[in-house]
């Protein structure tokens, strides 16, 4: 992402950051209650299975995902996040991209160069 000039911000459920699978802490710039998806050009929902369970009943997390979709943003997601997409009512389209590794992430960033998935915008908004 940094090679493309992308700014990455972490938006966890709680203030204080996240810990990756290696136990390394990463600070967060916002949390899901105070950092709505409208602040971002694209979003990636990269959660553990445990994190997905926590977020499944968190209205603001589901709003975050739903708003990103409604604003025609590109959304990358880890397989653990698929139930969150389903619960948020997200229909998979060319802008909702599964990510399983670095190659998928690079393809997602390439797709984001379009800024928005404009055909989705036309389908979701009559005016």
Coordinates of N, CA and C in Angstrom, one line a residue:
X1 N 0.8 -1.2 0.0 CA 0.0 0.0 0.0 C 0.9 1.3 0.0
X2 N 1.9 1.2 0.8 CA 2.8 2.5 0.9 C 3.5 2.7 -0.5
X3 N 3.8 1.7 -1.2 CA 4.4 1.8 -2.5 C 3.5 2.6 -3.5
X4 N 2.2 2.5 -3.3 CA 1.2 3.2 -4.1 C 0.8 4.5 -3.6
X5 N 1.4 4.9 -2.4 CA 1.1 6.2 -1.8 C -0.2 6.2 -1.0
X6 N -0.6 5.0 -0.6 CA -1.9 4.8 0.1 C -1.6 5.1 1.6
X7 N -2.5 5.8 2.2 CA -2.4 6.0 3.7 C -3.3 5.0 4.3
X8 N -2.8 4.2 5.2 CA -3.5 3.1 5.9 C -3.8 3.6 7.3
X9 N -5.1 3.5 7.7 CA -5.5 3.8 9.1 C -6.3 2.6 9.6
X10 N -6.0 2.2 10.8 CA -6.7 1.1 11.5 C -7.9 1.7 12.2
X11 N -9.1 1.0 12.1 CA -10.3 1.4 12.7 C -10.9 0.2 13.5
X12 N -10.4 0.0 14.7 CA -10.9 -1.2 15.5 C -12.2 -0.8 16.2
X13 N -12.7 -1.8 16.9 CA -13.9 -1.6 17.7 C -13.7 -0.6 18.9
X14 N -12.5 -0.8 19.5 CA -12.2 0.0 20.7 C -11.0 0.8 20.5
X15 N -11.0 2.0 21.2 CA -9.8 2.8 21.2 C -8.6 2.1 21.8
X16 N -7.5 2.3 21.2 CA -6.3 1.7 21.7 C -5.5 0.9 20.7
X17 N -6.1 0.6 19.6 CA -5.4 -0.1 18.6 C -5.7 -1.6 18.5
X18 N -4.9 -2.3 17.8 CA -5.1 -3.8 17.5 C -3.8 -4.5 17.7
X19 N -3.9 -5.8 18.0 CA -2.7 -6.7 18.0 C -2.8 -7.6 16.9
X20 N -1.7 -7.8 16.1 CA -1.8 -8.7 15.0 C -1.6 -10.1 15.5
X21 N -1.6 -11.1 14.5 CA -1.5 -12.5 14.9 C -0.2 -12.8 15.5
X22 N 0.8 -12.0 15.3 CA 2.2 -12.2 15.9 C 2.3 -11.6 17.2
X23 N 1.3 -11.0 17.7 CA 1.3 -10.3 19.1 C 1.8 -8.9 19.0
X24 N 2.0 -8.4 17.9 CA 2.5 -7.0 17.7 C 1.4 -6.0 17.8
X25 N 1.6 -5.0 18.7 CA 0.5 -3.9 18.8 C 0.6 -2.9 17.6
X26 N -0.5 -2.4 17.2 CA -0.6 -1.3 16.2 C -1.5 -0.3 16.6
X27 N -1.1 1.0 16.7 CA -2.0 2.0 17.1 C -3.1 2.3 16.1
X28 N -4.3 2.7 16.6 CA -5.4 3.0 15.8 C -5.6 4.6 15.7
X29 N -6.0 5.0 14.5 CA -6.3 6.4 14.3 C -7.7 6.8 14.7
X30 N -8.6 5.9 14.7 CA -10.0 6.1 15.0 C -10.5 4.8 15.6
X31 N -11.7 4.8 16.1 CA -12.4 3.5 16.3 C -13.7 3.5 15.5
X32 N -14.4 2.4 15.5 CA -15.5 2.3 14.6 C -16.7 3.2 15.0
X33 N -16.7 3.6 16.2 CA -17.8 4.6 16.6 C -17.5 6.0 16.3
X34 N -16.2 6.3 16.0 CA -15.9 7.7 15.8 C -15.1 7.9 14.4
X35 N -15.0 6.8 13.7 CA -14.3 6.9 12.4 C -15.1 6.3 11.3
X36 N -16.2 7.0 10.9 CA -17.1 6.4 9.9 C -16.4 6.1 8.5
X37 N -16.9 5.2 7.8 CA -16.3 4.8 6.5 C -16.3 6.0 5.5
X38 N -17.2 6.9 5.7 CA -17.2 8.1 4.8 C -15.9 8.9 4.8
X39 N -15.0 8.7 5.8 CA -13.7 9.3 5.9 C -12.7 8.7 4.9
X40 N -13.0 7.5 4.4 CA -12.0 6.8 3.6 C -12.5 6.6 2.2
X41 N -11.5 6.4 1.3 CA -11.7 6.2 -0.1 C -12.1 4.7 -0.4
X42 N -11.6 3.8 0.5 CA -11.8 2.4 0.4 C -11.7 1.8 1.8
X43 N -12.2 0.6 2.0 CA -12.0 0.0 3.3 C -11.7 -1.5 3.1
X44 N -11.0 -2.0 4.1 CA -10.7 -3.4 4.1 C -11.1 -3.9 5.5
X45 N -12.0 -5.0 5.5 CA -12.5 -5.6 6.7 C -11.6 -6.8 6.9
X46 N -10.6 -6.7 7.8 CA -9.6 -7.7 8.0 C -9.7 -8.1 9.5
X47 N -10.5 -9.1 9.8 CA -10.8 -9.4 11.2 C -10.5 -10.9 11.4
X48 N -10.2 -11.2 12.6 CA -10.1 -12.6 13.1 C -11.5 -13.2 13.2
X49 N -11.5 -14.5 13.4 CA -12.8 -15.1 13.6 C -13.4 -14.6 14.9
X50 N -12.6 -14.4 16.0 CA -13.1 -13.9 17.2 C -13.5 -12.4 17.1
X51 N -12.8 -11.6 16.3 CA -13.2 -10.3 16.0 C -14.5 -10.2 15.3
X52 N -14.7 -11.1 14.3 CA -15.9 -11.1 13.6 C -17.1 -11.3 14.5
X53 N -16.9 -12.2 15.4 CA -18.0 -12.5 16.4 C -18.3 -11.3 17.2
X54 N -17.3 -10.6 17.7 CA -17.5 -9.4 18.5 C -18.3 -8.3 17.7
X55 N -17.9 -8.2 16.4 CA -18.5 -7.1 15.6 C -19.9 -7.4 15.0
X56 N -20.2 -8.7 15.0 CA -21.5 -9.2 14.4 C -22.7 -8.5 15.1
X57 N -22.6 -8.1 16.4 CA -23.7 -7.5 17.1 C -23.4 -6.0 17.4
X58 N -22.5 -5.5 16.7 CA -22.1 -4.1 16.9 C -22.7 -3.2 15.8
X59 N -23.8 -2.5 16.1 CA -24.5 -1.8 15.0 C -23.6 -0.8 14.3
X60 N -22.7 -0.1 15.0 CA -21.8 0.8 14.3 C -20.8 0.2 13.3
X61 N -20.4 -1.0 13.6 CA -19.5 -1.8 12.7 C -20.3 -2.2 11.5
X62 N -21.5 -2.6 11.6 CA -22.4 -3.0 10.5 C -22.7 -1.7 9.7
X63 N -22.9 -0.6 10.3 CA -23.2 0.7 9.6 C -21.9 1.1 8.8
X64 N -20.8 0.9 9.4 CA -19.5 1.2 8.8 C -19.4 0.5 7.4
X65 N -19.7 -0.8 7.5 CA -19.6 -1.6 6.3 C -20.7 -1.2 5.3
X66 N -22.0 -1.1 5.8 CA -23.1 -0.7 4.9 C -22.9 0.7 4.3
X67 N -22.4 1.6 5.0 CA -22.2 3.0 4.4 C -21.1 2.9 3.4
X68 N -20.1 2.2 3.6 CA -19.0 2.0 2.6 C -19.6 1.5 1.3
X69 N -20.4 0.5 1.4 CA -21.1 -0.1 0.2 C -22.0 0.9 -0.4
X70 N -22.8 1.6 0.4 CA -23.8 2.6 -0.2 C -23.1 3.7 -0.9
X71 N -21.9 4.0 -0.5 CA -21.1 5.1 -1.1 C -20.2 4.6 -2.2
X72 N -20.5 3.4 -2.7 CA -19.8 2.8 -3.9 C -18.3 2.7 -3.6
X73 N -17.9 2.5 -2.4 CA -16.5 2.4 -2.1 C -16.0 0.9 -2.4
X74 N -14.8 0.7 -2.7 CA -14.3 -0.6 -2.8 C -14.0 -1.2 -1.4
X75 N -14.4 -2.4 -1.2 CA -14.3 -3.1 0.1 C -13.5 -4.4 -0.1
X76 N -12.4 -4.5 0.6 CA -11.7 -5.8 0.6 C -12.1 -6.5 1.9
X77 N -12.1 -7.8 1.9 CA -12.5 -8.5 3.1 C -11.8 -9.8 3.2
X78 N -11.4 -10.1 4.5 CA -10.9 -11.5 4.8 C -12.0 -12.4 4.9
X79 N -11.8 -13.7 4.7 CA -12.8 -14.7 4.8 C -13.6 -14.6 6.1
X80 N -12.9 -14.3 7.2 CA -13.6 -14.2 8.5 C -14.7 -13.1 8.5
X81 N -14.5 -12.1 7.6 CA -15.5 -11.0 7.6 C -16.7 -11.3 6.8
X82 N -16.8 -12.4 6.0 CA -17.9 -12.6 5.2 C -19.2 -12.6 6.0
X83 N -19.3 -13.2 7.2 CA -20.6 -13.1 7.9 C -21.0 -11.7 8.2
X84 N -20.0 -10.8 8.4 CA -20.3 -9.4 8.7 C -20.9 -8.7 7.4
X85 N -20.4 -9.0 6.3 CA -20.9 -8.5 5.0 C -22.4 -9.0 4.9
X86 N -22.6 -10.3 5.1 CA -23.9 -10.8 5.0 C -24.9 -10.1 5.9
X87 N -24.5 -9.9 7.2 CA -25.4 -9.3 8.2 C -25.6 -7.9 7.8
X88 N -24.6 -7.2 7.2 CA -24.8 -5.8 6.8 C -25.6 -5.7 5.5
X89 N -26.0 -6.8 4.9 CA -26.8 -6.8 3.7 C -26.0 -6.4 2.4
X90 N -24.7 -6.8 2.4 CA -23.9 -6.4 1.3 C -24.0 -7.5 0.2
X91 N -24.3 -7.0 -1.0 CA -24.4 -7.9 -2.2 C -23.0 -7.9 -2.8
X92 N -22.4 -9.1 -3.0 CA -21.1 -9.1 -3.5 C -21.1 -8.7 -5.0
X93 N -20.2 -7.8 -5.3 CA -20.1 -7.3 -6.7 C -18.7 -7.1 -7.0
X94 N -18.3 -6.4 -8.1 CA -16.9 -6.3 -8.5 C -16.1 -5.4 -7.6
X95 N -16.8 -4.7 -6.7 CA -16.1 -3.8 -5.8 C -16.0 -4.4 -4.4
X96 N -16.5 -5.6 -4.2 CA -16.3 -6.3 -2.9 C -15.4 -7.5 -3.1
X97 N -14.2 -7.4 -2.6 CA -13.1 -8.2 -3.1 C -12.5 -9.1 -1.9
X98 N -12.6 -10.4 -2.1 CA -11.9 -11.2 -1.1 C -10.4 -11.1 -1.1
X99 N -9.8 -11.0 0.1 CA -8.3 -10.9 0.1 C -7.8 -12.0 1.0
X100 N -6.9 -12.9 0.4 CA -6.3 -14.0 1.2 C -4.8 -13.8 1.3
X101 N -4.2 -12.9 0.6 CA -2.8 -12.7 0.6 C -2.3 -11.5 -0.1
X102 N -1.0 -11.3 -0.2 CA -0.4 -10.1 -0.7 C -0.8 -9.9 -2.2
X103 N -1.0 -10.9 -2.9 CA -1.3 -10.7 -4.4 C -2.8 -10.2 -4.5
X104 N -3.7 -10.7 -3.6 CA -5.0 -10.2 -3.6 C -5.1 -8.7 -3.2
X105 N -4.3 -8.4 -2.2 CA -4.2 -7.0 -1.7 C -3.7 -6.1 -2.8
X106 N -2.7 -6.5 -3.5 CA -2.2 -5.6 -4.6 C -3.2 -5.4 -5.7
X107 N -4.0 -6.5 -6.0 CA -5.1 -6.4 -7.0 C -6.2 -5.4 -6.5
X108 N -6.5 -5.5 -5.2 CA -7.5 -4.6 -4.6 C -7.0 -3.1 -4.7
X109 N -5.8 -2.9 -4.4 CA -5.3 -1.5 -4.5 C -5.3 -1.0 -5.9
X110 N -5.0 -1.9 -6.8 CA -5.1 -1.5 -8.3 C -6.5 -1.2 -8.6
X111 N -7.5 -1.9 -8.2 CA -8.9 -1.7 -8.4 C -9.3 -0.3 -7.8
X112 N -8.8 0.0 -6.7 CA -9.1 1.3 -6.0 C -8.7 2.5 -6.8
X113 N -7.9 2.4 -7.8 CA -7.5 3.5 -8.6 C -8.7 4.1 -9.3
X114 N -9.8 3.4 -9.4 CA -11.0 3.9 -10.0 C -11.8 4.8 -9.1
X115 N -11.4 4.9 -7.8 CA -11.9 5.6 -6.7 C -13.3 5.1 -6.2
X116 N -14.2 4.9 -7.1 CA -15.5 4.3 -6.7 C -16.0 3.3 -7.7
X117 N -16.9 2.4 -7.3 CA -17.5 1.5 -8.2 C -18.8 2.2 -8.7
X118 N -18.7 3.0 -9.7 CA -19.8 3.9 -10.1 C -21.0 3.1 -10.6
X119 N -20.9 2.0 -11.2 CA -22.1 1.2 -11.5 C -23.0 0.9 -10.3
X120 N -22.3 0.6 -9.2 CA -23.1 0.3 -7.9 C -23.9 1.6 -7.5
X121 N -23.2 2.7 -7.6 CA -23.9 4.0 -7.2 C -25.2 4.1 -8.0
X122 N -25.2 3.9 -9.3 CA -26.4 4.0 -10.1 C -27.4 3.0 -9.7
X123 N -27.1 1.8 -9.3 CA -28.0 0.8 -8.9 C -28.7 1.1 -7.5
X124 N -27.9 1.7 -6.6 CA -28.4 1.9 -5.3 C -29.1 3.3 -5.0
X125 N -28.9 4.2 -5.9 CA -29.5 5.5 -5.7 C -30.3 6.0 -6.9
X126 N -31.5 6.2 -6.8 CA -32.4 6.6 -7.9 C -32.2 8.1 -8.2
X127 N -31.9 8.9 -7.2 CA -31.7 10.3 -7.3 C -30.3 10.7 -6.8

